[in-house]
Short mmCIF file of N, CA and C in Angstrom, two decimals:
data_model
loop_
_atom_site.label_atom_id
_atom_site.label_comp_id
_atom_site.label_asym_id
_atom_site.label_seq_id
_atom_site.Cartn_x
_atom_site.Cartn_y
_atom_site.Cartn_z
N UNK A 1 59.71 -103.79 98.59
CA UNK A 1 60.17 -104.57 99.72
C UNK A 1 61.37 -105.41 99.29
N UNK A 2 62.61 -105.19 100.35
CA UNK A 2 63.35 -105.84 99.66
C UNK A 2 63.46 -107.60 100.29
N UNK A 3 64.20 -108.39 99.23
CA UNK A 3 63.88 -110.18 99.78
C UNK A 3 64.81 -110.22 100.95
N UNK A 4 64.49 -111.30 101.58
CA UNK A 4 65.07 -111.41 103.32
C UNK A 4 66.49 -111.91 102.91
N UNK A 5 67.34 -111.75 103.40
CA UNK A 5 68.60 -111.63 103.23
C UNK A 5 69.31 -113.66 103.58
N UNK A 6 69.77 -114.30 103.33
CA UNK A 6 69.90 -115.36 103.34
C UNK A 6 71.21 -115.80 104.07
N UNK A 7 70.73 -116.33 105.15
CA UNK A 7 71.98 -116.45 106.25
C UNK A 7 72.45 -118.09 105.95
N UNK A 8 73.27 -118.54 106.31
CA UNK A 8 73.63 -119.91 106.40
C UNK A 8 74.82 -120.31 107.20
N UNK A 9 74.14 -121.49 108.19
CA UNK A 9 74.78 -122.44 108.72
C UNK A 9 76.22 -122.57 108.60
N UNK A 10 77.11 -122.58 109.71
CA UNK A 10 78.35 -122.98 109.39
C UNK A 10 78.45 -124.99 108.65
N UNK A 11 77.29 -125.36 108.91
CA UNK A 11 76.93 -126.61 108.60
C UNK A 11 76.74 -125.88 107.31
N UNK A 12 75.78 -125.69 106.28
CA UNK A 12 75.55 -125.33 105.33
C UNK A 12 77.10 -125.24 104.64
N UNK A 13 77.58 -124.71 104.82
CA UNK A 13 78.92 -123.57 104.61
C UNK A 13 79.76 -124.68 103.84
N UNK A 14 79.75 -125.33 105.21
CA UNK A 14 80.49 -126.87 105.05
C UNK A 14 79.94 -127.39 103.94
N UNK A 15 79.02 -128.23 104.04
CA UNK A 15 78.67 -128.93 102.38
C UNK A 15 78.36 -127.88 101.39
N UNK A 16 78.20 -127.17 101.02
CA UNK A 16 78.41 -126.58 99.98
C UNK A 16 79.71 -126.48 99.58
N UNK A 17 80.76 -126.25 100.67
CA UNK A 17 82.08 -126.43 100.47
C UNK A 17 82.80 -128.25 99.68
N UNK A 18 81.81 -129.01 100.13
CA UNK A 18 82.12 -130.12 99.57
C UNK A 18 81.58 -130.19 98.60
N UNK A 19 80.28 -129.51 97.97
CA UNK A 19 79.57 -129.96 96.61
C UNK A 19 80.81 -129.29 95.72
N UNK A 20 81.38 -128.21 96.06
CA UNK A 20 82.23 -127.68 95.46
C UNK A 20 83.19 -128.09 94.77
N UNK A 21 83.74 -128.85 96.01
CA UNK A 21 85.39 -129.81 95.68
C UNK A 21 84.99 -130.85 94.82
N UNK A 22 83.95 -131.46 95.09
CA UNK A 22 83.96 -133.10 94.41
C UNK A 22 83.43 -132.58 92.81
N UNK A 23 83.34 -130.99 92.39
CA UNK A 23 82.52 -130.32 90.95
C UNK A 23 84.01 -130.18 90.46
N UNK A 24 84.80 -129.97 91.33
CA UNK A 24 85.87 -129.78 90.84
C UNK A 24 86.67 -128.18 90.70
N UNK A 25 85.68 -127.60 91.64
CA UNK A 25 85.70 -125.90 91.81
C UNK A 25 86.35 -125.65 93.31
N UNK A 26 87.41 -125.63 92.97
CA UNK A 26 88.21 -125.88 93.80
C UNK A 26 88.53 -124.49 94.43
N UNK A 27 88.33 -123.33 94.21
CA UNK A 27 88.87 -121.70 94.77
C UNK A 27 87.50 -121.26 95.47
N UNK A 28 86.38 -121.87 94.66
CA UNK A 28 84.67 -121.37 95.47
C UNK A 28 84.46 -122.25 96.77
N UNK A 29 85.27 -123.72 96.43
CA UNK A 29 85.61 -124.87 97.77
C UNK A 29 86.11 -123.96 98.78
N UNK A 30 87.20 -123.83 98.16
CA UNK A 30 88.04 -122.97 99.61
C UNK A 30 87.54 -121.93 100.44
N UNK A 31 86.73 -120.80 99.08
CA UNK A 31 85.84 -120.00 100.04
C UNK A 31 84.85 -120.27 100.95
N UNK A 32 84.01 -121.34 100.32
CA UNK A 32 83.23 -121.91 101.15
C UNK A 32 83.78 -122.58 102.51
N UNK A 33 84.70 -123.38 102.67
CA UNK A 33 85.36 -123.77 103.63
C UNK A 33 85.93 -123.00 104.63
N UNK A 34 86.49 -121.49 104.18
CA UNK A 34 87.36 -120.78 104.83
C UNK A 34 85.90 -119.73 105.43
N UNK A 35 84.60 -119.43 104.94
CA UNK A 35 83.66 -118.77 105.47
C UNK A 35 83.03 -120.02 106.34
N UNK A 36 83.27 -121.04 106.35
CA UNK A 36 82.53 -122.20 107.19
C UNK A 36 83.30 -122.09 108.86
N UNK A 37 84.67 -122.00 108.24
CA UNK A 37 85.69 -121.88 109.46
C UNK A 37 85.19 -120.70 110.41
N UNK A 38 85.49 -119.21 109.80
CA UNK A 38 84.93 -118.64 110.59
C UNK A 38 83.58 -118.71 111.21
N UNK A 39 82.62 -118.95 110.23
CA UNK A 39 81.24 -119.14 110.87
C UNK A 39 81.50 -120.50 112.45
N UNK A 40 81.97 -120.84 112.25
CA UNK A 40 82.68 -121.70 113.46
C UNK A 40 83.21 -121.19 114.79
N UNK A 41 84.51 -120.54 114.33
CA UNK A 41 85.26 -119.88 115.16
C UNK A 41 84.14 -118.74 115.83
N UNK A 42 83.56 -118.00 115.57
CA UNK A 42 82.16 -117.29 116.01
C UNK A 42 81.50 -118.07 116.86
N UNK A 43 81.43 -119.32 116.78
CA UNK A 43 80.42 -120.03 117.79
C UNK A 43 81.05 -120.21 118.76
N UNK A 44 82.63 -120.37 118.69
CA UNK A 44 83.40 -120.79 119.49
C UNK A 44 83.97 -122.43 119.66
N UNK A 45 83.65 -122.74 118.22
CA UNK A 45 83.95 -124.63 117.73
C UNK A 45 85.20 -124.45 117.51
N UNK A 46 86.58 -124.35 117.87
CA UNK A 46 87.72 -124.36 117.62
C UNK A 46 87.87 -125.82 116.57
N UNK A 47 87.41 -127.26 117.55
CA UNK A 47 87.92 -128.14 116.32
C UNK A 47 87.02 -128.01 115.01
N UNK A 48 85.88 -127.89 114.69
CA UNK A 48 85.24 -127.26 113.82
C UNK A 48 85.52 -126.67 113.06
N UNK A 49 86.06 -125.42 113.44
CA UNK A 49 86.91 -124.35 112.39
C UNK A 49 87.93 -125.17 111.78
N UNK A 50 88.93 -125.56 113.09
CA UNK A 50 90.19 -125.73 112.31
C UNK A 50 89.98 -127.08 111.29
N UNK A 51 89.01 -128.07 111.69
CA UNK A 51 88.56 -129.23 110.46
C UNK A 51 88.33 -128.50 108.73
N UNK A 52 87.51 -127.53 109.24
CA UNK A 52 87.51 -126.10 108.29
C UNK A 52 88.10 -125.50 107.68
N UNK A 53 89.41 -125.44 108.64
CA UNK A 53 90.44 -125.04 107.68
C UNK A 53 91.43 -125.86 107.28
N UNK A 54 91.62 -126.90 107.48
CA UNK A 54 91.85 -128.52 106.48
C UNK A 54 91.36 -128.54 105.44
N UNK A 55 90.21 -128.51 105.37
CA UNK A 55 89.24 -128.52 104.03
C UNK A 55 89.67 -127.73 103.06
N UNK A 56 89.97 -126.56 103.96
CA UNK A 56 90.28 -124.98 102.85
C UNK A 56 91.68 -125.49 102.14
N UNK A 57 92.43 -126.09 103.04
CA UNK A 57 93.81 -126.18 102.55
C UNK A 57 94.02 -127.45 101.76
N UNK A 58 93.01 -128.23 101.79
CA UNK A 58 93.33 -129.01 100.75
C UNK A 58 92.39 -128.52 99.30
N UNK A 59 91.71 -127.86 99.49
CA UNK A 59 91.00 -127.15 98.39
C UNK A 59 92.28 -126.17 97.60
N UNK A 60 92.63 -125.63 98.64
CA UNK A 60 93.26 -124.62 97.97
C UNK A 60 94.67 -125.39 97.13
N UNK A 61 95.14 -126.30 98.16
CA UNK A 61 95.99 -127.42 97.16
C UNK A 61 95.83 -127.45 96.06
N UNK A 62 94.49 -128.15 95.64
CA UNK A 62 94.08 -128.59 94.53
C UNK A 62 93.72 -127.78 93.48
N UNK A 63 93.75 -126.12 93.51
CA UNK A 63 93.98 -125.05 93.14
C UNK A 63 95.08 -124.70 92.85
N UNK A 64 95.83 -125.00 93.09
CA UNK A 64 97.82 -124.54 92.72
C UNK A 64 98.18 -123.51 93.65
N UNK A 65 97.16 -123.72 94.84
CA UNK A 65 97.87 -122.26 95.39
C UNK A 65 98.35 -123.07 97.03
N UNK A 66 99.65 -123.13 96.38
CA UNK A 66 100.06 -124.18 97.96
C UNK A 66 100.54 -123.23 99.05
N UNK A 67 101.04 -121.66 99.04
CA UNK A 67 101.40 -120.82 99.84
C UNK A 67 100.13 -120.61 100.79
N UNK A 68 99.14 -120.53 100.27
CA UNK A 68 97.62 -119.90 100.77
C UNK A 68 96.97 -121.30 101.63
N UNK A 69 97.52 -122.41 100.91
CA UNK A 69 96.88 -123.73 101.37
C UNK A 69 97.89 -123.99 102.96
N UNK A 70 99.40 -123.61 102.62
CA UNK A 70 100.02 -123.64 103.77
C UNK A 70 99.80 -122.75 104.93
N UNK A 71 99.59 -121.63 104.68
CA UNK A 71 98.42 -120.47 105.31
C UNK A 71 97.50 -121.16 106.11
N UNK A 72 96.44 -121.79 105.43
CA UNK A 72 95.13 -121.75 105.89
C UNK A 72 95.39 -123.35 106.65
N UNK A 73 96.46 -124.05 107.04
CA UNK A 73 96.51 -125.34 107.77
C UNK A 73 97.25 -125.31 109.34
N UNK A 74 97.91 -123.84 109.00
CA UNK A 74 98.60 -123.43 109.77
C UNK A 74 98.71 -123.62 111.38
N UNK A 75 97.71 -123.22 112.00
CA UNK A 75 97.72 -123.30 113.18
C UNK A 75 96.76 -124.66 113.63
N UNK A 76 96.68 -125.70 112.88
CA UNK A 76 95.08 -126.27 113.15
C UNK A 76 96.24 -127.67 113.69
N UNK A 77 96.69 -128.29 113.06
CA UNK A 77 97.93 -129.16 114.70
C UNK A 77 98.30 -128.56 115.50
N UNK A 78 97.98 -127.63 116.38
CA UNK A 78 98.41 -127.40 117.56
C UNK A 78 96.91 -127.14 117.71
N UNK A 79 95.78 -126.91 117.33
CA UNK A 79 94.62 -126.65 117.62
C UNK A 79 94.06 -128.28 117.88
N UNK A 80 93.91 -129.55 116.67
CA UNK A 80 93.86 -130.49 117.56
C UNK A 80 94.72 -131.37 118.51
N UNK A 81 96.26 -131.30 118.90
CA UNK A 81 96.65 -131.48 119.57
C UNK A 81 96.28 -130.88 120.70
N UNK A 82 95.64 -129.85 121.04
CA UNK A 82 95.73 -129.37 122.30
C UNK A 82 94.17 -129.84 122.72
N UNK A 83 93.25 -130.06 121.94
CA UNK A 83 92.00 -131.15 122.37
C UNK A 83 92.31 -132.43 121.80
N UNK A 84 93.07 -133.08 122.20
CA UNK A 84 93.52 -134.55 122.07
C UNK A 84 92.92 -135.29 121.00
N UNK A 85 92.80 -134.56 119.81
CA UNK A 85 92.32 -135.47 118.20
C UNK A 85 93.59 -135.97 117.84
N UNK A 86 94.07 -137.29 118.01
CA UNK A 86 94.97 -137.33 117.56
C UNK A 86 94.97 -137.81 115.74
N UNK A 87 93.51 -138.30 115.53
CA UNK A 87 93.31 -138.49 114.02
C UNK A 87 92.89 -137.38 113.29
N UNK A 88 92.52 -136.06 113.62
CA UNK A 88 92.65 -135.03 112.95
C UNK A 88 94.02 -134.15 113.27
N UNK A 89 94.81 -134.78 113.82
CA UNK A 89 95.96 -133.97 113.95
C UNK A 89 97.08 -134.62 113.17
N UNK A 90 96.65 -135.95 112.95
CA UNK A 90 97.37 -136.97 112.21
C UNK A 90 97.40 -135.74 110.45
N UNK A 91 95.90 -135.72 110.11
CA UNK A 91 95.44 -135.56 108.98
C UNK A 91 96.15 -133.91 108.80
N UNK A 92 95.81 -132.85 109.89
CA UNK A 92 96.38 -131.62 109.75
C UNK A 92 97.97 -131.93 109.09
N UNK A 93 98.85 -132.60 109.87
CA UNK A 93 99.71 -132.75 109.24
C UNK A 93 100.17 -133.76 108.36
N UNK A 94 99.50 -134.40 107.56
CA UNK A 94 99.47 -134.55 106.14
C UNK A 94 98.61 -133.20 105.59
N UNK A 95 98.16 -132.64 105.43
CA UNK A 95 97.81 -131.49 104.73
C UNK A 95 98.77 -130.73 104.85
N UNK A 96 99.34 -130.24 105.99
CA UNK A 96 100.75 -129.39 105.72
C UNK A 96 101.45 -129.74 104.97
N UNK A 97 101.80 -131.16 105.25
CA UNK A 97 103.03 -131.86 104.45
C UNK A 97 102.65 -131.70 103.37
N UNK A 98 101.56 -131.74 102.83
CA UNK A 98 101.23 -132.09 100.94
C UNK A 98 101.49 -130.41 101.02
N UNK A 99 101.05 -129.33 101.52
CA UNK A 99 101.41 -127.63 101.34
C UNK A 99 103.05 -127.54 101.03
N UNK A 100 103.79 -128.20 101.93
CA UNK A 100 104.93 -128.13 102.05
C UNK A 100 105.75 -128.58 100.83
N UNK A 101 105.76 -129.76 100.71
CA UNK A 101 106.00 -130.67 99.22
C UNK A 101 105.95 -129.76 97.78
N UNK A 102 104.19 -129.14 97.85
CA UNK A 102 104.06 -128.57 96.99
C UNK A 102 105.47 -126.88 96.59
N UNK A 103 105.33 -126.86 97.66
CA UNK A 103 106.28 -125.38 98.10
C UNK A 103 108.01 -125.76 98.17
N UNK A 104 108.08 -127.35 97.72
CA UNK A 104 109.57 -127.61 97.70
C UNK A 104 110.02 -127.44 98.34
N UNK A 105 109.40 -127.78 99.82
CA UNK A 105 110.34 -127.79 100.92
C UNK A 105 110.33 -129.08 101.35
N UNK A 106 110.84 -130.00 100.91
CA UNK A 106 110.59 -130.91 101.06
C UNK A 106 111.46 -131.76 102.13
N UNK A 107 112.27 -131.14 103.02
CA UNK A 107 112.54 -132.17 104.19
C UNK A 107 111.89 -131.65 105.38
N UNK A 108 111.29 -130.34 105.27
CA UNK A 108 110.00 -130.11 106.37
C UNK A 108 108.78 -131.01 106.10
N UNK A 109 108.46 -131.34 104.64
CA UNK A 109 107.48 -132.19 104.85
C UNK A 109 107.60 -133.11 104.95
N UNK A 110 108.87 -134.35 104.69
CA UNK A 110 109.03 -135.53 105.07
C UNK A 110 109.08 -135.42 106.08
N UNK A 111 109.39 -134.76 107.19
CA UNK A 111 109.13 -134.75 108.50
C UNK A 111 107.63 -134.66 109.28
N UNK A 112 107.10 -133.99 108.42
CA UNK A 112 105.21 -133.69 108.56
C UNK A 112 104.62 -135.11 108.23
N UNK A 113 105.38 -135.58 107.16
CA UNK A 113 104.78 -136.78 106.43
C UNK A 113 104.76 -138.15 107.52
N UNK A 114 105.96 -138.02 107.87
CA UNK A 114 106.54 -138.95 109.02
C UNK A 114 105.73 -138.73 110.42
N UNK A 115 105.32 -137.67 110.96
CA UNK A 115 105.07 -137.61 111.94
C UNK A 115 103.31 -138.01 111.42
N UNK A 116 103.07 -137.39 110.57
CA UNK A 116 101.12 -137.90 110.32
C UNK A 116 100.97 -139.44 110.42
N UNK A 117 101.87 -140.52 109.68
CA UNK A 117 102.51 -141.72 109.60
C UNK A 117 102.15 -142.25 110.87
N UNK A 118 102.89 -141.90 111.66
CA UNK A 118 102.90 -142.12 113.14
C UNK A 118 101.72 -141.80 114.07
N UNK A 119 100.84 -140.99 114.22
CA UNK A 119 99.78 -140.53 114.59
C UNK A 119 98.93 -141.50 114.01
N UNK A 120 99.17 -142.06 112.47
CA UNK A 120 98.20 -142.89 112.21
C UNK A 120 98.10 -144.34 112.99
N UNK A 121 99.01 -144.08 112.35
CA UNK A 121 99.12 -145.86 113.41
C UNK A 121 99.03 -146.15 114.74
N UNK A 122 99.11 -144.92 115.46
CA UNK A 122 98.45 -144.91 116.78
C UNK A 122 96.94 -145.29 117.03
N UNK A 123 96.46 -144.14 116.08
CA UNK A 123 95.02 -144.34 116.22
C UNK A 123 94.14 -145.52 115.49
N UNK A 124 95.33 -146.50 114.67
CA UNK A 124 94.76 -147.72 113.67
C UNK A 124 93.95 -147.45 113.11
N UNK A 125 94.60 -146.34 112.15
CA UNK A 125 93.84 -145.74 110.91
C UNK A 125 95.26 -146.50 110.23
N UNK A 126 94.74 -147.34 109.68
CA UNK A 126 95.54 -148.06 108.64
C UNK A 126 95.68 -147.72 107.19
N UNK A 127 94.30 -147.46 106.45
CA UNK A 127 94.19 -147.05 105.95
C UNK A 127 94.49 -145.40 104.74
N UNK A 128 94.49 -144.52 106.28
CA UNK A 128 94.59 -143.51 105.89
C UNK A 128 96.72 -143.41 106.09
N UNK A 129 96.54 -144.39 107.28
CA UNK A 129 98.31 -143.94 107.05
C UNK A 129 98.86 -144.67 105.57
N UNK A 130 98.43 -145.91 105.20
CA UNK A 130 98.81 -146.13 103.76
C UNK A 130 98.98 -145.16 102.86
N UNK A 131 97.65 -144.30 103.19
CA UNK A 131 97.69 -143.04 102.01
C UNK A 131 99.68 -141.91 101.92
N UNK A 132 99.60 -141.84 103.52
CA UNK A 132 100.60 -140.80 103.69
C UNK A 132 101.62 -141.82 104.08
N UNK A 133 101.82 -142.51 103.84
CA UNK A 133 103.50 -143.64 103.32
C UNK A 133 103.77 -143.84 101.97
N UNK A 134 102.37 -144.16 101.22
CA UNK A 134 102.57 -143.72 99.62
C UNK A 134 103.07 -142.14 99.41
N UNK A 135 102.41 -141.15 100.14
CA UNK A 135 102.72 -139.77 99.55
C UNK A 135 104.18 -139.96 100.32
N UNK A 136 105.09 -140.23 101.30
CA UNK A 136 106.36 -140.02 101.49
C UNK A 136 107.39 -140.94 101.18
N UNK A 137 106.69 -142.05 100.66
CA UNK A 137 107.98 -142.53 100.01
C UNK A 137 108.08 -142.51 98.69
N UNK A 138 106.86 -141.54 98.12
CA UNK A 138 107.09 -141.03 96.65
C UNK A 138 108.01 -139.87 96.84
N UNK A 139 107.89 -138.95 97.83
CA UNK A 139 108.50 -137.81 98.11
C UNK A 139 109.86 -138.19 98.83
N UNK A 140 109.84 -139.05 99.24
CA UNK A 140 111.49 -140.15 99.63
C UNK A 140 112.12 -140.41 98.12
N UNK A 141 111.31 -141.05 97.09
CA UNK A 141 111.92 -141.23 95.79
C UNK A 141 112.51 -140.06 94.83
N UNK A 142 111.57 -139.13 95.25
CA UNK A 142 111.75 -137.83 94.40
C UNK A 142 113.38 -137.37 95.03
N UNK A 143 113.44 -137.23 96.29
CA UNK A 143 114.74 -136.72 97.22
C UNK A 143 115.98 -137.63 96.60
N UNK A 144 115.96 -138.47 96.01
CA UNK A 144 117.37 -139.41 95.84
C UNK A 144 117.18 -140.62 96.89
N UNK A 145 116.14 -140.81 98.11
CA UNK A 145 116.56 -141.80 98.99
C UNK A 145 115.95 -142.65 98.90
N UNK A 146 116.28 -143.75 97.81
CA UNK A 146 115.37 -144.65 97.50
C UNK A 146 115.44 -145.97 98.17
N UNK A 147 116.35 -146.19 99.14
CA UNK A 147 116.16 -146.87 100.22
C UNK A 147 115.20 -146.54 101.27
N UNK A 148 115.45 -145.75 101.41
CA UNK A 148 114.22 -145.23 102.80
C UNK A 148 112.55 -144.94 101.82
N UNK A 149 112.39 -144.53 100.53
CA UNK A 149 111.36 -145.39 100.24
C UNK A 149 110.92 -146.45 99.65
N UNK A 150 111.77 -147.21 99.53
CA UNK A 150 111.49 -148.64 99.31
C UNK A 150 111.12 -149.28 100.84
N UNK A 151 111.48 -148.86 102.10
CA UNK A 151 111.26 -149.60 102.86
C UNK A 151 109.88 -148.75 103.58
N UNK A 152 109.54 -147.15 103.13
CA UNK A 152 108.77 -146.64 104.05
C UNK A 152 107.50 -147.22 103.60
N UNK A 153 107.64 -147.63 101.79
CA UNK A 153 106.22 -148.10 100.75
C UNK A 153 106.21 -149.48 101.99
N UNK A 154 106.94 -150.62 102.23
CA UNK A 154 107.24 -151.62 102.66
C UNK A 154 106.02 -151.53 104.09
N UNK A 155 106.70 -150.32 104.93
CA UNK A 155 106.01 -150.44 106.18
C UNK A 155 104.46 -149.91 106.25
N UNK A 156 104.15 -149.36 105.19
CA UNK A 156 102.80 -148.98 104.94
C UNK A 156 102.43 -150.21 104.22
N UNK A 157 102.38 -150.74 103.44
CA UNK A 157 101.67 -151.91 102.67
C UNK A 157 101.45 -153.32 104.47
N UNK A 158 102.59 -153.12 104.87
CA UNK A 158 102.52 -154.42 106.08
C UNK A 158 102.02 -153.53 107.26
N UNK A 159 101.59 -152.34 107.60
CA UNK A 159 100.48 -152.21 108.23
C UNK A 159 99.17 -152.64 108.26
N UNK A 160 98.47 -152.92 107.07
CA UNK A 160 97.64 -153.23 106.72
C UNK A 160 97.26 -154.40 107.21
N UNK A 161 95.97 -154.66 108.28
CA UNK A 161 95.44 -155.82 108.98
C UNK A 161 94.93 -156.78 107.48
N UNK A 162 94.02 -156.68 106.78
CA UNK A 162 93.58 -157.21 105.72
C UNK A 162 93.93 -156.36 104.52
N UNK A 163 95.14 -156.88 104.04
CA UNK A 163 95.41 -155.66 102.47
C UNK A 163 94.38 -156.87 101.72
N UNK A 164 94.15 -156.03 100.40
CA UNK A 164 93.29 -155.74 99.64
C UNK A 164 94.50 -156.90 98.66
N UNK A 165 94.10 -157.49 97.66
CA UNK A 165 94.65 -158.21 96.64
C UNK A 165 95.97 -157.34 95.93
N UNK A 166 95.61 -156.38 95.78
CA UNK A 166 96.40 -155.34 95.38
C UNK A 166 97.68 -155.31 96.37
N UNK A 167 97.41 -155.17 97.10
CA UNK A 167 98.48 -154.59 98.02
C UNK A 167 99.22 -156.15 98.82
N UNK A 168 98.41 -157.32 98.53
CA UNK A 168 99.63 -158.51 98.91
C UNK A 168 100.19 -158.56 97.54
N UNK A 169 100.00 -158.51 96.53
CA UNK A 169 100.80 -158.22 95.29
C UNK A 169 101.73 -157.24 95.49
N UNK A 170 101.50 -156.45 95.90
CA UNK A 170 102.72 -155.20 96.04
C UNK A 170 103.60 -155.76 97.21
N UNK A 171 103.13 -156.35 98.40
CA UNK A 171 103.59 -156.64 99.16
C UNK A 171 105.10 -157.87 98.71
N UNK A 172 104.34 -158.81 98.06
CA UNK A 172 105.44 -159.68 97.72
C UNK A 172 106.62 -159.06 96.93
N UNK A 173 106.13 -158.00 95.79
CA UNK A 173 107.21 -157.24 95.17
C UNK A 173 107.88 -156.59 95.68
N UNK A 174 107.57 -155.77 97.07
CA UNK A 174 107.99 -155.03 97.83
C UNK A 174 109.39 -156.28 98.55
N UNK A 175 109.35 -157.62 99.11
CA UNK A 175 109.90 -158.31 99.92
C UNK A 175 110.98 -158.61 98.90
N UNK A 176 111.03 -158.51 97.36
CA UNK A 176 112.00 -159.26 96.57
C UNK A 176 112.99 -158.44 96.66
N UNK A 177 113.28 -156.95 96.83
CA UNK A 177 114.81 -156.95 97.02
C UNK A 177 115.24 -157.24 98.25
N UNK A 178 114.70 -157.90 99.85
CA UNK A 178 115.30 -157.87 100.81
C UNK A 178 115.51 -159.20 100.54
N UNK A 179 114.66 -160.18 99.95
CA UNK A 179 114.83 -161.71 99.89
C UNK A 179 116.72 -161.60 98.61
N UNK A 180 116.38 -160.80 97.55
CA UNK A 180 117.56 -160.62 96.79
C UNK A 180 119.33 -160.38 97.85
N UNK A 181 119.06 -159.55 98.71
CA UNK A 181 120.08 -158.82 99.39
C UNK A 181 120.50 -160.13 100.30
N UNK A 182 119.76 -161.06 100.76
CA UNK A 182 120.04 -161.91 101.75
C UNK A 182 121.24 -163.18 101.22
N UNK A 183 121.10 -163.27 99.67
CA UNK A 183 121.61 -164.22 99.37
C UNK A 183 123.10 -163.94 99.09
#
């Protein structure tokens, strides 16, 4: 007799896909994530999947494989834009943008970067837009335009309703070349 064959949950799919990432197995992540997606798309969970395939693409990021990661993020901002997530559509595109960056295209993703930026702060995710003003005005520094990230680090640190000790420290360092320029 043979053993019963072992089906699993697009839920399942999913955390296993996360025990994955946080082990640090980052290509079995992606599979898991990218079989979670479809097990999704089958039910007919469009935002589901495409959350799914976020996952995959930042897995696959973290794998070195940014062509496959840009692949698998692909269609999922226009998937939550068109059901009005505007904080997973924020996040889709920071995941492109980090695909993009990686792939040296980097004024498509300062533009991805910029627009996630913006989505954040709509939805007063403060937090998470800090994250993607650090990633573009590092990727502003990398480009030569170190004005535009000195001021983009600037507008992410003073988003922040309650920064953290850390970040009014950065904050004041951040204000000394405009206080410098004034005099």
């Amino acid at each position: 007799m043979q053993a019963p064959i072992e089906t699993k949950t697009p839920q399942d799919l999913a955390a296993e896909g996360g025990k994955l990432y946080k082990n640090g197995e980052y290509v079995s992540a992606a599979s898991a994530f990218a079989a979670a997606e479809n097990a999704y798309q089958l039910q007919g969970d469009l935002l589901k999947a495409a959350e799914m395939a976020n996952n995959c693409s930042v897995a696959l990021l973290q794998a070195g494989e940014a062509q496959a990661a840009l692949h698998a993020v692909a269609d999922t901002v226009e998937i939550f834009a068109s059901h009005n997530d505007e904080l997973h559509q924020a996040m889709a595109y920071g995941n492109r943008a980090a695909a993009l960056e990686a792939l040296e295209q980097y004024d498509d993703a300062i533009q991805d970067y910029a627009v996630s930026a913006e989505l954040l702060k709509k939805v007063n995710a403060d937090e998470l837009r800090l994250d993607v003003m650090k990633s573009l005005s590092a990727l502003q520094l990398k480009t030569g335009r170190s004005l535009e990230a000195l001021t983009t680090m600037q507008a992410g640190v003073d988003g922040l309703k309650k920064p953290k000790m850390r970040y009014r420290i950065l904050q004041r360092l951040l204000d000394m070349p405009a206080k410098l320029m004034k005099r």
